[in-house]
Short mmCIF file of C-alpha atoms and ligand atoms in Angstrom, two decimals:
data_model
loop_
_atom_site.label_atom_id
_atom_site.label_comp_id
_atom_site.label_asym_id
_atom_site.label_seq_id
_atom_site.Cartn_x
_atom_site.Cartn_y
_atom_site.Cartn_z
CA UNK A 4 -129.76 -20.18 -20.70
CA UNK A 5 -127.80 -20.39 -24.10
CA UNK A 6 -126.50 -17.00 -25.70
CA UNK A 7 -125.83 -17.31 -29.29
CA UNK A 8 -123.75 -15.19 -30.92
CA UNK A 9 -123.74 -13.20 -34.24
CA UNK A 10 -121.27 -14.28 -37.18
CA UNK A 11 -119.05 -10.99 -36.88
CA UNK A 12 -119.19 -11.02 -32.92
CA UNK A 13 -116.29 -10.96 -30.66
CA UNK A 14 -116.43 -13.88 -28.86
CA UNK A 15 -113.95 -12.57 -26.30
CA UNK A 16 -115.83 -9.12 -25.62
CA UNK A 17 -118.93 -10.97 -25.57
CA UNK A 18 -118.14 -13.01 -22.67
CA UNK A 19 -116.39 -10.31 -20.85
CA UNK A 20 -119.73 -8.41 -21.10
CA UNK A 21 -121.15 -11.52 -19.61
CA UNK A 22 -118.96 -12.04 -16.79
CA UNK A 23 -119.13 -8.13 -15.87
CA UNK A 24 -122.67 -8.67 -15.55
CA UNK A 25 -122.26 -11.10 -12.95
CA UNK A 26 -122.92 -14.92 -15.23
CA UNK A 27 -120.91 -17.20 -15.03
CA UNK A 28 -120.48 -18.56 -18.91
CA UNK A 29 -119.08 -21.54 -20.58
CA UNK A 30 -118.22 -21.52 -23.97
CA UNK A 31 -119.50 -24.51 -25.90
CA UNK A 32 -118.56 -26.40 -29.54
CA UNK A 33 -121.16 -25.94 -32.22
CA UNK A 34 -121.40 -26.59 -35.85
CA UNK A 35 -121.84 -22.68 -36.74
CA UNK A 36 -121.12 -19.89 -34.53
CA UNK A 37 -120.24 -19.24 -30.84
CA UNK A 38 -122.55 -20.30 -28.06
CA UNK A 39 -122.29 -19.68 -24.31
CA UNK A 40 -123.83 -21.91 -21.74
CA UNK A 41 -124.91 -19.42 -18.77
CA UNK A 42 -125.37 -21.64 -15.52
CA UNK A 43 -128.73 -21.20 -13.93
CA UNK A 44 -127.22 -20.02 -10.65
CA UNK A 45 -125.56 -17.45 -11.41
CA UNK A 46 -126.83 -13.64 -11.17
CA UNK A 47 -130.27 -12.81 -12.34
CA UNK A 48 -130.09 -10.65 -15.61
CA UNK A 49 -132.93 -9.77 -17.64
CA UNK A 50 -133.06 -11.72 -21.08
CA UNK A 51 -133.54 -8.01 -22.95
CA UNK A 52 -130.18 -6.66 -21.64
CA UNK A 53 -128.37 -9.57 -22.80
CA UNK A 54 -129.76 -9.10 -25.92
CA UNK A 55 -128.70 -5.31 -25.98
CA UNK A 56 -124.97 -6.75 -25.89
CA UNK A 57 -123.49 -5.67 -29.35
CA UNK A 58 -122.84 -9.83 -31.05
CA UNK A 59 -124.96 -11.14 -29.09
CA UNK A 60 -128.15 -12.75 -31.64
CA UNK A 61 -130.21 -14.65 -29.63
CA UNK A 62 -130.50 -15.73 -25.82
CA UNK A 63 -132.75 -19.02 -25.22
CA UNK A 64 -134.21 -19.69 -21.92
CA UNK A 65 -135.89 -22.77 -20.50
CA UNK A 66 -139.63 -22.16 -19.72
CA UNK A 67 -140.49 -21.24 -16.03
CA UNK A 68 -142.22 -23.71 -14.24
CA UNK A 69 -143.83 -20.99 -12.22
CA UNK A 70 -144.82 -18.21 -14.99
CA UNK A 71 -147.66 -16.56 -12.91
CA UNK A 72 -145.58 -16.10 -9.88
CA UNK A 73 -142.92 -14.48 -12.33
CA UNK A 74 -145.85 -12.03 -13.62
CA UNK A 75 -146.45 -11.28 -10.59
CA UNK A 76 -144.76 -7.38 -9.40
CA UNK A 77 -142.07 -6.98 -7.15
CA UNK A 78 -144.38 -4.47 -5.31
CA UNK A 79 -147.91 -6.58 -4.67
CA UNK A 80 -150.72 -4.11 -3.51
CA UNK A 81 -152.54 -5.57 -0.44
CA UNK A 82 -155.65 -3.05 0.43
CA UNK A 83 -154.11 0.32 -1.23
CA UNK A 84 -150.36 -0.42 0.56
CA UNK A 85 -147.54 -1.88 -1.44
CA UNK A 86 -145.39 -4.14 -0.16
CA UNK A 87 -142.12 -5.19 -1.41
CA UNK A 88 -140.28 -3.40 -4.64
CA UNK A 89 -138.66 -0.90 -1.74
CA UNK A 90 -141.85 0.31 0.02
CA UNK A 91 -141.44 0.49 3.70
CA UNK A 92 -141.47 -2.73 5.36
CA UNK A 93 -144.66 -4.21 5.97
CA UNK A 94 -144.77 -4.50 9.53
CA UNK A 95 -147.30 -6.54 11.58
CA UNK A 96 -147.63 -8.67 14.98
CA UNK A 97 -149.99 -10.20 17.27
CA UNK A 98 -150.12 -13.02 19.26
CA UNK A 99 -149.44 -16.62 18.11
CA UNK A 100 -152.95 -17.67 18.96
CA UNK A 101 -155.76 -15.46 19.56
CA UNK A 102 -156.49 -16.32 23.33
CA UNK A 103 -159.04 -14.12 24.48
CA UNK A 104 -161.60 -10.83 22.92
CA UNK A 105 -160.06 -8.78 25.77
CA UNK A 106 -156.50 -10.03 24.89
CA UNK A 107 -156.40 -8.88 21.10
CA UNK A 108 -158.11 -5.80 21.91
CA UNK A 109 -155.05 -4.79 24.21
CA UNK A 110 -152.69 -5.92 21.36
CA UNK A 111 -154.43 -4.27 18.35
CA UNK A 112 -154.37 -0.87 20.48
CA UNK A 113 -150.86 -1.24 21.39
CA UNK A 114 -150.02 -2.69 18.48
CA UNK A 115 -151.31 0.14 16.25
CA UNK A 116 -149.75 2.93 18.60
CA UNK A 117 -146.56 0.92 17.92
CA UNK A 118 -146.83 1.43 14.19
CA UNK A 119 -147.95 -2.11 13.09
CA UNK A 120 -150.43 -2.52 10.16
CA UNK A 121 -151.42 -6.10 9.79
CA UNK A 122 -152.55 -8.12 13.21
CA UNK A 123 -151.78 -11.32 13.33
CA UNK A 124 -153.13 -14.36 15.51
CA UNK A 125 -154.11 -17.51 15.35
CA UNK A 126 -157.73 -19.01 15.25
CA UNK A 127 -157.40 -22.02 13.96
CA UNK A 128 -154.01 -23.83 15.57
CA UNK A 129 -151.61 -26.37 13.91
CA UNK A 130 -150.12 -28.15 16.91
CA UNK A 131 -147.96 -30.55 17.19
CA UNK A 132 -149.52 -32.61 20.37
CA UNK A 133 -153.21 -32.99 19.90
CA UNK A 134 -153.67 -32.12 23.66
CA UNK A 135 -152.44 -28.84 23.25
CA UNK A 136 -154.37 -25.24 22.72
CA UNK A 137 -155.91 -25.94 19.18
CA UNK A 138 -157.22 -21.82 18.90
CA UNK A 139 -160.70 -20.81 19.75
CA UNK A 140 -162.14 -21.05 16.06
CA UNK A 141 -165.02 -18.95 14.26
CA UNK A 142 -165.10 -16.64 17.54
CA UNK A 143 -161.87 -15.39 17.23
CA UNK A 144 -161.83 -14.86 13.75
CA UNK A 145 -164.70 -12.46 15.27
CA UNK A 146 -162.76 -10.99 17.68
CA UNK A 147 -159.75 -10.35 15.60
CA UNK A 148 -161.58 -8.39 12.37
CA UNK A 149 -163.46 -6.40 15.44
CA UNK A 150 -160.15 -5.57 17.29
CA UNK A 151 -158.42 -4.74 14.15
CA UNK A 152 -161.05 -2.61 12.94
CA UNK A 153 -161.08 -0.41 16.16
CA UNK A 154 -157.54 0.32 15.65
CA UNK A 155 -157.20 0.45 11.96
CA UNK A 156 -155.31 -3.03 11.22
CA UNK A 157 -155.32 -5.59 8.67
CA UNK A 158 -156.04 -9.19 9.56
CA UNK A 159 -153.80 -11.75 8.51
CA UNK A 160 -154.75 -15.02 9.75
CA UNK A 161 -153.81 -19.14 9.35
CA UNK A 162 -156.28 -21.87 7.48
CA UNK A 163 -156.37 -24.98 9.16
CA UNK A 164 -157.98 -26.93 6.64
CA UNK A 165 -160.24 -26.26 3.24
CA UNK A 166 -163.34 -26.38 5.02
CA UNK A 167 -162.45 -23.26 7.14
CA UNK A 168 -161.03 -20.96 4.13
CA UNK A 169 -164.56 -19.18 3.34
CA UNK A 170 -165.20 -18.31 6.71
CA UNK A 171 -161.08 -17.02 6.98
CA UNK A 172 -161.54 -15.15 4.03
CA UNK A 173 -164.89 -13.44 5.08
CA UNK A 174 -162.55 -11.51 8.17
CA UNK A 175 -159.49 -11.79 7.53
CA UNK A 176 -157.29 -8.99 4.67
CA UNK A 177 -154.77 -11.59 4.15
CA UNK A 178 -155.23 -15.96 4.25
CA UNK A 179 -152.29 -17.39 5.80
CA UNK A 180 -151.14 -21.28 4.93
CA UNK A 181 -149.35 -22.11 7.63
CA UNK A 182 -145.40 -24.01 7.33
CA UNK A 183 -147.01 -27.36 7.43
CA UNK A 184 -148.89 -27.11 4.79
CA UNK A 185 -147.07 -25.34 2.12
CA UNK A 186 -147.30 -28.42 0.60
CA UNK A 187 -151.33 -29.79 1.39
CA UNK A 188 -152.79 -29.08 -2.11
CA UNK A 189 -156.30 -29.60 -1.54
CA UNK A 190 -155.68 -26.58 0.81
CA UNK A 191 -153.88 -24.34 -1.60
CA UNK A 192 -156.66 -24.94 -3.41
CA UNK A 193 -159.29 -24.26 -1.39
CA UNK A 194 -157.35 -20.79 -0.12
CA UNK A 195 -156.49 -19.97 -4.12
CA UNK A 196 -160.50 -20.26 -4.80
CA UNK A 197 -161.37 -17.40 -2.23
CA UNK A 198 -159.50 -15.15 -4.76
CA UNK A 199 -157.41 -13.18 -2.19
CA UNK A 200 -153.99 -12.31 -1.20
CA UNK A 201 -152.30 -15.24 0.55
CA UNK A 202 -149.76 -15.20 3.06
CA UNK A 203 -147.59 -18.41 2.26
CA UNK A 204 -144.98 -19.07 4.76
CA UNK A 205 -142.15 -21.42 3.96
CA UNK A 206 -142.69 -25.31 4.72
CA UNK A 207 -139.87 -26.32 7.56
CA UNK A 208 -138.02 -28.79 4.91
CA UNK A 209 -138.70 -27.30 1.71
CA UNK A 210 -136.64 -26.41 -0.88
CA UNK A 211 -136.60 -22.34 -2.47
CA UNK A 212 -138.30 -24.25 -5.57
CA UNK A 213 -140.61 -26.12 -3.62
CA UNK A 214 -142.06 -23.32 -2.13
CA UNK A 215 -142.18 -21.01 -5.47
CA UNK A 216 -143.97 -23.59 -6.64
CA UNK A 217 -146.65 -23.94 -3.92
CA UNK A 218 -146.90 -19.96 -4.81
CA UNK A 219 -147.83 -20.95 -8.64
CA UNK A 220 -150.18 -23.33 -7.19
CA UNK A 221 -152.14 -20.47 -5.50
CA UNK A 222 -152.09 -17.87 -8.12
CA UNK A 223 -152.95 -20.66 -10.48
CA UNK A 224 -155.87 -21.10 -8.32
CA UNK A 225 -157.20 -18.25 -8.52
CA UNK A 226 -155.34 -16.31 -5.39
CA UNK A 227 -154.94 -12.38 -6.37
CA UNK A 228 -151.79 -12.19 -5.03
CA UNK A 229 -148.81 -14.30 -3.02
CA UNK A 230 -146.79 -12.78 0.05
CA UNK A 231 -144.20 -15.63 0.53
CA UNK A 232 -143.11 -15.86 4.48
CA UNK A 233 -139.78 -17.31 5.58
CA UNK A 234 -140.05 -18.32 8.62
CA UNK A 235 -137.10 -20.51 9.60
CA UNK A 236 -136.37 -24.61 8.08
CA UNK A 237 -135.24 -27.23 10.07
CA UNK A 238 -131.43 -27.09 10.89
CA UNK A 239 -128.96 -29.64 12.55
CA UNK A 240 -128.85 -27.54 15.95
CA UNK A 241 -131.33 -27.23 18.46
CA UNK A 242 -129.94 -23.95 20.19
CA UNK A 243 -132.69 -22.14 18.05
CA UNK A 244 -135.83 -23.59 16.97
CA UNK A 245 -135.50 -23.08 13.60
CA UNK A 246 -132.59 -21.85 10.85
CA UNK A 247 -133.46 -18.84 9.08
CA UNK A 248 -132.43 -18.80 5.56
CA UNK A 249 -131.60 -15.30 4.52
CA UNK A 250 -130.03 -16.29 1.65
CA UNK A 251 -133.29 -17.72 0.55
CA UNK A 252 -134.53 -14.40 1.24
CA UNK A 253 -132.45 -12.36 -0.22
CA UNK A 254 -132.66 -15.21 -3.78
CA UNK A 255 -136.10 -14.47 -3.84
CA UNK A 256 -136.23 -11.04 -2.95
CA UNK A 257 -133.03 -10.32 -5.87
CA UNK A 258 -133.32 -12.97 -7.88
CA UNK A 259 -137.22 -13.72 -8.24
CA UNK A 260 -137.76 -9.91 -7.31
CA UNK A 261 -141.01 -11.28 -5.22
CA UNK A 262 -142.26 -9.85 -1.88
CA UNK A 263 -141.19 -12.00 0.88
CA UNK A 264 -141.76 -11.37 4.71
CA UNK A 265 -139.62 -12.78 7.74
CA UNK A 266 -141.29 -14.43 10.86
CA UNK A 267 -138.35 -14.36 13.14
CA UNK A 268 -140.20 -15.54 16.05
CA UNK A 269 -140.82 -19.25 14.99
CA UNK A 270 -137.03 -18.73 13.41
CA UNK A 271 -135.52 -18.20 16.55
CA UNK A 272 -137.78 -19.76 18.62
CA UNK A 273 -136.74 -17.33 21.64
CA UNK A 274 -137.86 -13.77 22.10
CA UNK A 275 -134.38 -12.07 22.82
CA UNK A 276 -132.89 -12.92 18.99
CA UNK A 277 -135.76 -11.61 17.71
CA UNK A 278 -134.81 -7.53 17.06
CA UNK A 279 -130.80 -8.98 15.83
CA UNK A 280 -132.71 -11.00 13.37
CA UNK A 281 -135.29 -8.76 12.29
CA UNK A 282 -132.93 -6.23 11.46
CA UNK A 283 -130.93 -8.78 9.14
CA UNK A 284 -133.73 -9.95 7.53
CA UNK A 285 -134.71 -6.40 6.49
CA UNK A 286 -131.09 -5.95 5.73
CA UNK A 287 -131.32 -9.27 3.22
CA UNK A 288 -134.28 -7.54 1.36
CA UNK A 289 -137.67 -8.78 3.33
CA UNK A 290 -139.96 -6.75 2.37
CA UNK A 291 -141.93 -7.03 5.84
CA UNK A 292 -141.63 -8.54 9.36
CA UNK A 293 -144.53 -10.42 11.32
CA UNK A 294 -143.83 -10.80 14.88
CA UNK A 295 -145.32 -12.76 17.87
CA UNK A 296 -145.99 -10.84 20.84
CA UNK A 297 -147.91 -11.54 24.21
CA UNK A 298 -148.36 -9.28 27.58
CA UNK A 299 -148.00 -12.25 29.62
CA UNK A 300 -145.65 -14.48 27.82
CA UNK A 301 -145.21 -16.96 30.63
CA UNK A 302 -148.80 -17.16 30.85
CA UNK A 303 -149.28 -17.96 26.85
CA UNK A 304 -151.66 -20.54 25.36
CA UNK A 305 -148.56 -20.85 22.66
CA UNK A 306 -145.12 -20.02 21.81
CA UNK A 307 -144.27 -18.09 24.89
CA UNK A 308 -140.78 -18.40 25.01
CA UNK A 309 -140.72 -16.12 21.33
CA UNK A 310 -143.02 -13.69 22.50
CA UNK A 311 -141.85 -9.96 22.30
CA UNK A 312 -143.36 -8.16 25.30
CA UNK A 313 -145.53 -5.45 23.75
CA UNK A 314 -143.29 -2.48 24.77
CA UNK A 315 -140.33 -4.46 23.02
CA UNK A 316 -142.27 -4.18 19.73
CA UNK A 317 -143.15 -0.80 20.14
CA UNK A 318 -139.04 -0.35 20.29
CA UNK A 319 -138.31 -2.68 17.77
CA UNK A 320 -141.02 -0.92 15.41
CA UNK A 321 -139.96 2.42 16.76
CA UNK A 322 -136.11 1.89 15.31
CA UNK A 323 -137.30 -0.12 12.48
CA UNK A 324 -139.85 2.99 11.10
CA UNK A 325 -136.63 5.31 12.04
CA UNK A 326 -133.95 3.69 9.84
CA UNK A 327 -136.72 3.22 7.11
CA UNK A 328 -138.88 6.61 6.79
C1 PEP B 429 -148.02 -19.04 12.86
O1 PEP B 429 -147.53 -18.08 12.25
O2 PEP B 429 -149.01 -18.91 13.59
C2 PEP B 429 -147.44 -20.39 12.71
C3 PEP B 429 -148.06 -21.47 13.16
O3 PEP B 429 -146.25 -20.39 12.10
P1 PEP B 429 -145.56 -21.52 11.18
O4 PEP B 429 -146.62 -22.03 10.25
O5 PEP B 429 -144.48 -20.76 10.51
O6 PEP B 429 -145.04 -22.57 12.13
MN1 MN B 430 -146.63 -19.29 17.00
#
């Protein structure tokens, strides 16, 4: 960003004004006039309040590479409830995969007693080994819009692959893309095209720009609104299963002013971390928390170890609703 200045302008005040604002500015040689180089990183300041700085005459910016995303508001309606902008977190949980129609039933009822509004769960499994539980498909889709309608829930729920996204998207509220495939664009695609809000959770190795971008791809697409979802990227040390990068949400949160939930289940990878880093992820600006949970964790198709008992939600929630009325 380049901040030119009038011919009468203090160049001194001006760049106090600058600094005080939180930019960090370097003052650069030009045939007429005094311009300021502001470096890209530094604190996010709308271009209109620069220009409201008496000798300032013009700011330039570079274009965005992800203009729709930047349209988008802080506070993104999803079914009548705002999320982000400093509504209430968003808070929602359900099992990693959908195991059984008796199983989700128990959740969504607890679940909704708890305070939750979104149910999550898994039909359609990304797994790692190809001999593991791969989800139970169409019928649990089934089972999950029928559970969650009992009780009152949204559905938020993954696509697996393009071919699935018009049967997601006829159940579930909210189309999840799953960390693996932040990045598979014939699926961002075929999500964007159902013309929905998407949940888009963070790929394990990519970068804050990366993943903005895989955002633009889905409003581009036709998506009607994007929830981004950090969820923990790969770090250097095993002792959790993934590193969760607050400061990437509070950048986007601050910075990009965008709605962006926390998974700190896959983040942690273990179920006791899971309240500590819930609460600092709503204390770095998430807008929302989605949580794994299971009544018989040691018995779970997936994820066990991260599983919340159901009564540890309904505490978690409990304190969480509490602190944020
Ligand atoms: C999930 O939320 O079900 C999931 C598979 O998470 P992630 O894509 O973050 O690994
Ligand atoms: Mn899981």
């Amino acid at each position: 960003m380049f901040v030119t200045l009038t011919d009468d302008a203090s160049p001194g005040d001006v760049q106090r004004e600058l600094v005080r604002l939180g930019l960090w500015v370097t003052p650069l040689s030009a045939e007429r006039g005094v311009v300021f180089r502001v470096e890209a990183g530094s604190a996010a300041v709308d271009r209109r309040q620069l220009l409201a700085i008496g000798g300032v005459a013009d700011v330039a910016m570079p274009a965005s590479p992800h203009p729709k995303l930047d349209a988008q508001p802080a506070r993104v309606e999803v079914g009548g409830r705002g999320i982000g902008g400093g509504a209430p977190p968003l808070l929602c949980a359900g099992p990693c995969a959908v195991e059984s129609e008796a199983q989700i039933f128990r959740l969504a009822e607890h679940l909704a007693a708890a305070g939750a509004e979104w149910l999550r769960g898994g039909a359609y499994k990304p797994r790692t080994s190809p001999y593991a539980f791969r989800g139970h498909g169409e019928p649990a889709l089934r089972w999950m819009r029928d559970a969650a309608d009992r009780f009152g829930l949204s559905v938020v729920t993954e696509v697996l692959a393009p071919e699935h996204a018009a049967a997601v998207a006829r159940v579930a509220d909210v189309l999840q893309v799953g960390s693996r495939n932040m990045q598979s664009f014939a699926l961002l695609a075929a999500v964007a095209a159902e013309g929905r809000p998407v949940l888009l959770k963070r790929g394990m190795a990519a970068t804050v720009g990366e993943w903005l971008l895989a955002a633009e791809h889905l409003l581009a697409g036709g998506a009607s609104a994007v929830l981004l979802c950090e969820r923990g990227v790969r770090g250097f040390d095993a002792s959790t299963r993934n590193l969760l990068d607050l400061g990437a949400v509070a950048l986007v949160a601050q910075v990009h002013g965008l709605p962006v939930l926390v998974d700190p289940s896959h983040a942690a990878g273990r179920r006791d971390l899971v309240p500590a880093l819930s609460r600092a992820a709503l204390a770095a600006g998430a807008a929302g928390l989605m949580i794994e949970t299971h009544d018989d964790p040691g018995a779970a198709l997936s994820d066990g170890p991260q599983a919340l008992l159901p009564d540890a939600v309904s505490q978690l929630f409990a304190e969480i609703r509490g602190d944020h009325p």
